[in-house]
Short mmCIF file of C-alpha atoms in Angstrom, two decimals:
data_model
loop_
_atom_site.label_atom_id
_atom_site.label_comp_id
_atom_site.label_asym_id
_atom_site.label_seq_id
_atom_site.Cartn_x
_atom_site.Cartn_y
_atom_site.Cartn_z
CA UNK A 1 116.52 139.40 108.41
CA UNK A 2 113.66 136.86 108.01
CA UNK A 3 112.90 134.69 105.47
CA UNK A 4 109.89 132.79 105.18
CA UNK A 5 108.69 129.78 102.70
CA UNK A 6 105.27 128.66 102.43
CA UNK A 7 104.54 125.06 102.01
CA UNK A 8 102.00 123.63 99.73
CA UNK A 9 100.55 120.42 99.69
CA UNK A 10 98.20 119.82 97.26
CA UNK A 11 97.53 116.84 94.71
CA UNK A 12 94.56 116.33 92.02
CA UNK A 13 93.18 113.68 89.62
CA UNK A 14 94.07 114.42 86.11
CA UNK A 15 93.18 111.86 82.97
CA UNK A 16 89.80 111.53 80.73
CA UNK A 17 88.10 110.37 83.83
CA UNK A 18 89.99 111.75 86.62
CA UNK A 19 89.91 109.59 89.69
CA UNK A 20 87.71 107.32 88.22
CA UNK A 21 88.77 103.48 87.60
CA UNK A 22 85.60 101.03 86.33
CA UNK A 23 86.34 97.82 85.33
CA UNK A 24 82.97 96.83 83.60
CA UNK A 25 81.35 93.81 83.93
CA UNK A 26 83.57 90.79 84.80
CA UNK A 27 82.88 86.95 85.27
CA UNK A 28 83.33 85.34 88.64
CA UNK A 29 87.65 84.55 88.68
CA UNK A 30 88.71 87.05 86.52
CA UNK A 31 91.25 88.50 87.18
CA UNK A 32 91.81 92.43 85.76
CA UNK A 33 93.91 95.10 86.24
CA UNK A 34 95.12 98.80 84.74
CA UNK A 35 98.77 98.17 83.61
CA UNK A 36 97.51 97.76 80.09
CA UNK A 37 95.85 101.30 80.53
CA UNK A 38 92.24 99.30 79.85
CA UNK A 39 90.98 100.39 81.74
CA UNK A 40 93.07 103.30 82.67
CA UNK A 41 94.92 103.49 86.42
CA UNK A 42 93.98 106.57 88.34
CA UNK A 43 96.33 109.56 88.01
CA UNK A 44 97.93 111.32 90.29
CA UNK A 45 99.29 115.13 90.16
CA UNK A 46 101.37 116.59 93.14
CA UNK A 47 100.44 120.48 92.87
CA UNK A 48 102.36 121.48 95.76
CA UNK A 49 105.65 122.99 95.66
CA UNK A 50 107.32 120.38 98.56
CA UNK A 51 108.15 116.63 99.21
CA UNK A 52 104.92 114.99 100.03
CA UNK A 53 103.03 111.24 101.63
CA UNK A 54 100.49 110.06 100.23
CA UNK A 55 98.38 108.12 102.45
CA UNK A 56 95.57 105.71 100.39
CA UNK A 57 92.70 103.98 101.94
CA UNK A 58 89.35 102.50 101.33
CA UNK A 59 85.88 102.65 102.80
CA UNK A 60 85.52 98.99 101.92
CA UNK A 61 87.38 95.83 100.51
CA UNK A 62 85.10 95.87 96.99
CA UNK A 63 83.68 92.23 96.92
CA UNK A 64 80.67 91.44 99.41
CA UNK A 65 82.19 87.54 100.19
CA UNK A 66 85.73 89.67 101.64
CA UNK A 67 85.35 91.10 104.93
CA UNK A 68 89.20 91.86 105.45
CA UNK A 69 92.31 92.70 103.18
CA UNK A 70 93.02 90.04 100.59
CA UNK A 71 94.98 89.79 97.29
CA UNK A 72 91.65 90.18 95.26
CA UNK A 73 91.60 93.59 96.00
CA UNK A 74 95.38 95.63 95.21
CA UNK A 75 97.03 98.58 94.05
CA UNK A 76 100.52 99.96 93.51
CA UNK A 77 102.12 103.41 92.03
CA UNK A 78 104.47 104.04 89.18
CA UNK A 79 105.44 107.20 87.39
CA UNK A 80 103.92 107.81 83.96
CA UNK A 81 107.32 107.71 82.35
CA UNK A 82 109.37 105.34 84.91
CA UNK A 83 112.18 107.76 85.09
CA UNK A 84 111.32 110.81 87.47
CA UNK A 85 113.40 111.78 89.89
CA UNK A 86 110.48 113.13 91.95
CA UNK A 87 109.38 109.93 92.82
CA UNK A 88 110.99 107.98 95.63
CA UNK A 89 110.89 104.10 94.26
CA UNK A 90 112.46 102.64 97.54
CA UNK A 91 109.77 104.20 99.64
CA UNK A 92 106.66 103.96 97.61
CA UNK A 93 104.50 100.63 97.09
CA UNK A 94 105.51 99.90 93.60
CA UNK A 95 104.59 96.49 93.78
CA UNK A 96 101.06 95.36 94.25
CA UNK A 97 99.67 95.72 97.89
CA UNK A 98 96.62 94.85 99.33
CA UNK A 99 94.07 97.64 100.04
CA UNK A 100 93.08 98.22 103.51
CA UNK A 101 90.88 100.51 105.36
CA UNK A 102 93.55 102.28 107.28
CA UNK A 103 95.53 105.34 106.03
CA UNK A 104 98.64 102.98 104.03
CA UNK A 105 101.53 105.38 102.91
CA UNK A 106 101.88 104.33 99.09
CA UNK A 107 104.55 107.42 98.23
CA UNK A 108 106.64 109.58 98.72
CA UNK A 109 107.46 112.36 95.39
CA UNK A 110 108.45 116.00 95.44
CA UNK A 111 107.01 118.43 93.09
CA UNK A 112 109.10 118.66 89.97
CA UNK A 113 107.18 120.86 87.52
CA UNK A 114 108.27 118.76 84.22
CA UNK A 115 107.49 115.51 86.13
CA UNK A 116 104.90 115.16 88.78
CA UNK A 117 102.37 112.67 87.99
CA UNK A 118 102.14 109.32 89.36
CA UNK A 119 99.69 106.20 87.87
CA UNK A 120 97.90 104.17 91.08
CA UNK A 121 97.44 101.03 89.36
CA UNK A 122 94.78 98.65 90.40
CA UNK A 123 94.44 94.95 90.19
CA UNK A 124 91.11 92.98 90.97
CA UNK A 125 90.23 89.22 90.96
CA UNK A 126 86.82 88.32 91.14
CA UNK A 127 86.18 85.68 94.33
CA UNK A 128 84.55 82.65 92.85
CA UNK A 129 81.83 82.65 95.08
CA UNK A 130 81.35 86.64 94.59
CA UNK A 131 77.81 87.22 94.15
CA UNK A 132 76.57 89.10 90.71
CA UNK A 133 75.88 92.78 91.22
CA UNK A 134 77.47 95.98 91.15
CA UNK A 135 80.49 96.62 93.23
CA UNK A 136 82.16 99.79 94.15
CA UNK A 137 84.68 101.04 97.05
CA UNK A 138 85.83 104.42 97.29
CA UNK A 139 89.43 104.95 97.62
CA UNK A 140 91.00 108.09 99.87
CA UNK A 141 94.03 109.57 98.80
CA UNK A 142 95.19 111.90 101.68
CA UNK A 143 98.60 113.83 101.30
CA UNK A 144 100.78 115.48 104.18
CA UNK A 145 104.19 117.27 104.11
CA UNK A 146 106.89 114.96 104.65
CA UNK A 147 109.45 117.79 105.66
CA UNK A 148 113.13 117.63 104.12
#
């Protein structure tokens, strides 16, 4: 007798702009983030069927006077109704974390089919000696099984 399950990882944007987070224009030290859902975090659907990292990493630190991780430049995770079970609060980064350039695990959640989105929120403060211009950084969300 053999028996067999498949794993799936998989995990998608979802939302009016999925994966998409612009802030607009903002004045040198302003400080702005998504927890007011203005603009709106980034959403996060586990598609798989098992319990799941999520690694999250950028190809740069956003502002052109930052060279390195600093607190004008963070995110953290939360569950869209701050009572799934899916999500592991004790091992996800639920409060805000600088964004690096190396993979960062920032949770851990199992599929639950009435409950498996999670909100990355961002917050962003505007170096006083930032330079006008358009600024963007591209954020990689990588997920891997996690095993039981």
């Amino acid at each position: 007798f053999n028996l067999t399950f498949n794993v799936l990882v998989a995990i998608s944007f979802r939302g009016d702009t999925p994966g998409i987070v612009e802030f607009g224009s903002l004045q040198v030290g302003t400080v702005e983030d998504t927890e007011d859902n203005i603009p709106s975090p980034a959403l996060l659907q586990q598609d798989g069927n098992s319990l799941i990292n999520v690694n999250l990493s950028s190809n740069n630190f956003l502002f052109a006077t930052r060279s390195s991780t600093t607190e004008n430049y963070r995110f953290k995770v939360d569950t869209t109704d701050h009572t799934a079970t899916d999500f592991n609060f004790s091992e996800s980064k639920t409060t805000y974390t600088n964004v690096t350039t190396t993979n960062d695990t920032i949770a851990i959640y199992d599929f639950n089919e009435s409950s498996s989105q999670i909100e990355i929120e961002f917050n962003i403060t505007v170096p006083p000696d930032e330079p006008s211009g358009v600024k963007t950084s591209l954020v990689l969300l990588q997920a891997y099984y996690k095993g039981r």
